[in-house]
Amino acid sequence: MRNLKVITAYRGTKYHGFQRQNNAITVQAVLEQKLSKVLNEPVTITGCSRTDTGVHANQFCFNVKTNSRISCLGFTRGVNGELPADISILSCEDAPPDFHARFDCKGKEYVYRIHCSESKNPFAEDLMFHYRRKLDLEAVRKAAGHFVGTHDFSSFCADCANVSTTVRTIYSFDIENSGDSVIMLVKGNGFLYNMIRIMVGTLIDVSEKRIAPDDIPQILEAKDRLRAGRTAMAHGLYLNRVFYDEAELL
């Protein structure tokens, strides 16, 4: 039996996240339906992560085991021919039998996109968070710097009940600005539920002077979700890259 490592991208607007659910359309459910048709056998895919309703992915990895002898190019072309326009297969390759998209993942990079303008961007309604003022980038960058390193991120988790540890390592938190567009790039070894969105929301509160940049260490130490800021909207968030080599994280 072959084990295929597949990279896909998707626009999450119409989906209730990646993971299969009862009575809801998800990215996983659509992929499994189309893969089963192309491979001519029922399959279950294993994703590298879960994404929430409305969250997008520039690069999402899953693996699938199959008896099919289809070439990787044939797989990519065949599945893309069946998928809706908002999901795309980017690549496919044969992986070792024990490769696991989730457990072998060493880290991820997320991007959060913000359109900072009084006027909305009609071309990015569901692809960027519309924030009707300019961000105080100096304050936001200073605050974001406190997230880098190994910390207990309990204060930045919406539901920590089902995780063995809330300690995570953030390798970088970069903020880029071009015109009305602000892009936040966060790279880490793992992320808690809603962690990115709460960090971004907290940085927005920093920009609004509700939270001081140097308050972030105390918020981390508090291990209390109520001490952190708002949860930013889902549609500005993208899973940007997944890493299977620790050297790529540094």
Coordinates of C-alpha atoms in Angstrom, one line a residue:
M1 CA 0.0 0.0 0.0
R2 CA 1.3 3.4 -0.9
N3 CA 1.4 6.5 1.4
L4 CA 1.0 9.7 -0.5
K5 CA 2.1 13.1 0.9
V6 CA -0.1 15.8 -0.6
I7 CA 0.0 19.6 -0.4
T8 CA -3.2 21.4 -0.9
A9 CA -4.5 25.0 -0.7
Y10 CA -8.0 26.1 0.0
R11 CA -10.2 29.1 0.5
G12 CA -12.0 28.4 3.7
T13 CA -15.0 30.8 3.3
K14 CA -17.6 28.2 2.4
Y15 CA -16.4 25.5 4.8
H16 CA -16.8 24.6 8.5
G17 CA -13.1 24.2 8.9
F18 CA -10.9 21.3 7.7
Q19 CA -12.0 18.4 9.9
R20 CA -14.9 16.2 8.9
Q21 CA -18.1 16.9 10.8
N22 CA -21.6 15.6 10.8
N23 CA -24.1 17.8 9.0
A24 CA -21.5 20.4 7.8
I25 CA -19.5 20.8 4.7
T26 CA -15.7 20.6 5.5
V27 CA -12.6 20.6 3.4
Q28 CA -11.7 17.1 4.5
A29 CA -15.1 15.7 3.5
V30 CA -14.9 17.3 0.0
L31 CA -11.3 16.0 -0.5
E32 CA -12.1 12.5 0.6
Q33 CA -15.1 12.3 -1.7
K34 CA -13.0 13.5 -4.7
L35 CA -10.0 11.4 -3.9
S36 CA -12.1 8.3 -3.5
K37 CA -13.5 8.8 -7.0
V38 CA -10.1 9.3 -8.6
L39 CA -8.4 6.4 -6.7
N40 CA -11.5 4.2 -7.2
E41 CA -11.5 3.2 -3.6
P42 CA -12.8 4.7 -0.3
V43 CA -10.1 6.6 1.4
T44 CA -9.6 8.6 4.6
I45 CA -7.1 11.4 4.7
T46 CA -4.9 12.5 7.7
G47 CA -4.5 16.3 7.9
C48 CA -1.5 18.2 9.4
S49 CA -3.8 20.4 11.4
R50 CA -7.4 21.6 12.1
T51 CA -8.5 24.9 10.8
D52 CA -11.6 26.8 12.0
T53 CA -14.6 27.9 9.9
G54 CA -13.6 30.6 7.5
V55 CA -9.8 30.0 7.9
H56 CA -7.8 29.6 4.7
A57 CA -4.6 27.6 3.8
N58 CA -1.8 28.5 1.4
Q59 CA -0.1 25.2 2.2
F60 CA -1.8 22.4 4.0
C61 CA -0.4 18.9 4.1
F62 CA -2.3 15.6 4.3
N63 CA -1.4 12.0 3.7
V64 CA -3.5 9.3 2.3
K65 CA -3.0 5.5 1.9
T66 CA -4.0 3.9 -1.3
N67 CA -3.7 0.7 -3.3
S68 CA -3.9 2.7 -6.5
R69 CA -0.9 2.7 -8.9
I70 CA -1.8 6.2 -10.3
S71 CA 1.2 8.4 -10.9
C72 CA 1.6 11.5 -8.7
L73 CA 1.1 13.7 -11.7
G74 CA -2.0 11.8 -12.6
F75 CA -3.2 12.1 -9.1
T76 CA -2.7 15.9 -9.0
R77 CA -4.4 16.4 -12.4
G78 CA -7.2 14.0 -11.7
V79 CA -8.2 15.3 -8.3
N80 CA -7.9 18.9 -9.4
G81 CA -10.3 18.1 -12.2
E82 CA -12.9 17.0 -9.7
L83 CA -12.4 19.6 -6.9
P84 CA -14.3 22.9 -6.7
A85 CA -12.5 26.1 -7.5
D86 CA -11.8 26.9 -3.9
I87 CA -9.6 23.8 -3.2
S88 CA -6.5 22.9 -5.2
I89 CA -3.9 20.1 -5.0
L90 CA -0.4 21.7 -5.3
S91 CA 1.8 18.6 -5.2
C92 CA 1.8 14.9 -4.5
E93 CA 4.7 12.6 -3.7
D94 CA 5.2 9.0 -2.4
A95 CA 6.1 9.1 1.3
P96 CA 7.5 6.4 3.6
P97 CA 4.8 4.0 4.9
D98 CA 5.0 5.5 8.4
F99 CA 4.8 9.2 7.4
H100 CA 2.0 11.0 9.3
A101 CA 1.0 14.5 8.3
R102 CA 0.2 15.6 11.8
F103 CA 2.6 13.8 14.1
D104 CA 5.6 14.3 11.8
C105 CA 5.0 18.0 11.5
K106 CA 7.8 20.0 13.3
G107 CA 6.1 23.4 13.0
K108 CA 3.8 25.8 11.1
E109 CA 3.7 29.3 9.9
Y110 CA 0.5 31.3 9.9
V111 CA -0.3 34.6 8.2
Y112 CA -2.9 37.1 9.3
R113 CA -3.9 39.7 6.8
I114 CA -5.5 43.0 7.7
H115 CA -6.9 45.8 5.5
C116 CA -6.4 49.0 7.4
S117 CA -8.6 51.6 5.8
E118 CA -11.9 53.5 6.4
S119 CA -12.9 52.1 3.0
K120 CA -13.5 48.4 2.5
N121 CA -11.6 46.4 -0.1
P122 CA -14.3 44.8 -2.3
F123 CA -11.7 42.3 -3.6
A124 CA -10.8 40.9 -0.2
E125 CA -14.1 40.8 1.7
D126 CA -13.6 37.3 3.0
L127 CA -9.8 37.2 2.6
M128 CA -8.6 40.0 4.9
F129 CA -9.9 41.5 8.2
H130 CA -11.2 45.0 7.5
Y131 CA -10.0 47.3 10.3
R132 CA -11.1 50.9 9.9
R133 CA -8.1 52.7 11.2
K134 CA -4.3 52.6 10.9
L135 CA -2.4 50.3 13.3
D136 CA 0.3 51.8 15.6
L137 CA 3.0 49.6 14.0
E138 CA 5.7 50.6 16.4
A139 CA 3.7 49.6 19.4
V140 CA 2.4 46.4 17.8
R141 CA 5.9 45.3 16.7
K142 CA 7.2 45.9 20.2
A143 CA 4.3 43.9 21.8
A144 CA 4.7 41.1 19.2
G145 CA 8.4 40.7 20.2
H146 CA 7.3 39.5 23.6
F147 CA 5.6 36.4 22.1
V148 CA 8.9 35.1 20.6
G149 CA 10.4 32.3 22.7
T150 CA 9.1 29.4 24.7
H151 CA 6.1 30.4 26.9
D152 CA 2.9 29.0 28.5
F153 CA 0.2 30.4 26.2
S154 CA -2.8 29.6 28.4
S155 CA -3.8 33.2 28.2
F156 CA -4.0 33.0 24.5
C157 CA -6.1 29.8 24.2
A158 CA -9.9 29.6 23.9
D159 CA -10.1 26.0 25.1
C160 CA -7.1 24.3 26.8
A161 CA -8.9 21.4 28.4
N162 CA -7.9 18.8 25.8
V163 CA -4.2 19.5 25.4
S164 CA -1.4 17.9 27.4
T165 CA 0.6 21.1 27.6
T166 CA 0.0 24.8 26.8
V167 CA 3.7 25.5 26.4
R168 CA 4.7 26.5 22.8
T169 CA 7.7 28.0 21.1
I170 CA 7.3 30.9 18.8
Y171 CA 10.4 31.3 16.5
S172 CA 9.4 34.6 14.9
F173 CA 6.6 37.1 14.8
D174 CA 7.1 39.5 11.9
I175 CA 4.8 42.4 10.9
E176 CA 4.9 43.7 7.3
N177 CA 3.2 46.8 6.0
S178 CA 2.5 48.0 2.5
G179 CA 0.0 50.7 1.9
D180 CA -3.3 49.8 3.6
S181 CA -2.2 46.1 4.0
V182 CA -0.7 44.7 7.2
I183 CA 0.5 41.1 7.2
M184 CA 1.5 39.3 10.4
L185 CA 3.6 36.2 10.0
V186 CA 4.0 33.8 13.0
K187 CA 6.2 30.7 13.0
G188 CA 6.1 28.2 15.8
N189 CA 6.4 24.6 16.8
G190 CA 2.7 24.4 17.5
F191 CA -0.4 26.5 18.3
L192 CA -3.3 26.2 20.7
Y193 CA -7.0 26.6 19.8
N194 CA -7.5 30.2 18.5
M195 CA -4.0 31.2 19.7
I196 CA -3.1 33.1 16.6
R197 CA -6.4 35.0 16.5
I198 CA -6.1 35.9 20.2
M199 CA -2.6 37.1 19.7
V200 CA -3.6 39.2 16.7
G201 CA -6.7 40.6 18.6
T202 CA -4.4 41.5 21.5
L203 CA -2.1 43.4 19.2
I204 CA -5.1 45.3 17.9
D205 CA -5.9 46.2 21.5
V206 CA -2.3 47.3 21.9
S207 CA -2.7 49.6 18.9
E208 CA -5.9 51.1 20.5
K209 CA -4.0 51.7 23.8
R210 CA -6.2 49.3 25.7
I211 CA -3.1 47.2 26.4
A212 CA 0.5 48.4 26.7
P213 CA 3.2 46.6 24.7
D214 CA 5.1 45.8 27.9
D215 CA 2.0 44.2 29.4
I216 CA 2.4 41.1 27.3
P217 CA 4.8 39.3 29.6
Q218 CA 2.5 39.8 32.5
I219 CA -0.5 38.5 30.5
L220 CA 1.5 35.4 29.6
E221 CA 2.4 34.8 33.2
A222 CA -1.2 35.2 34.3
K223 CA -2.3 32.1 32.4
D224 CA -5.8 33.7 32.2
R225 CA -7.7 34.1 28.9
L226 CA -9.5 37.1 30.4
R227 CA -6.2 39.0 30.7
A228 CA -5.6 38.9 26.9
G229 CA -7.4 40.8 24.2
R230 CA -10.1 40.1 21.7
T231 CA -10.2 37.2 19.2
A232 CA -9.6 38.5 15.7
M233 CA -11.9 37.4 12.9
A234 CA -11.3 34.0 11.3
H235 CA -11.3 35.1 7.6
G236 CA -7.9 37.0 8.0
L237 CA -6.1 33.9 9.0
Y238 CA -4.1 31.5 6.7
L239 CA -2.1 28.4 7.4
N240 CA 0.9 29.5 5.3
R241 CA 3.5 26.8 5.6
V242 CA 4.1 23.5 7.3
F243 CA 7.5 22.2 8.2
Y244 CA 8.8 18.6 8.4
D245 CA 12.4 19.6 8.9
E246 CA 13.3 21.3 12.1
A247 CA 16.2 23.2 10.3
E248 CA 13.6 25.1 8.3
L249 CA 12.1 26.6 11.5
L250 CA 15.3 28.3 12.6

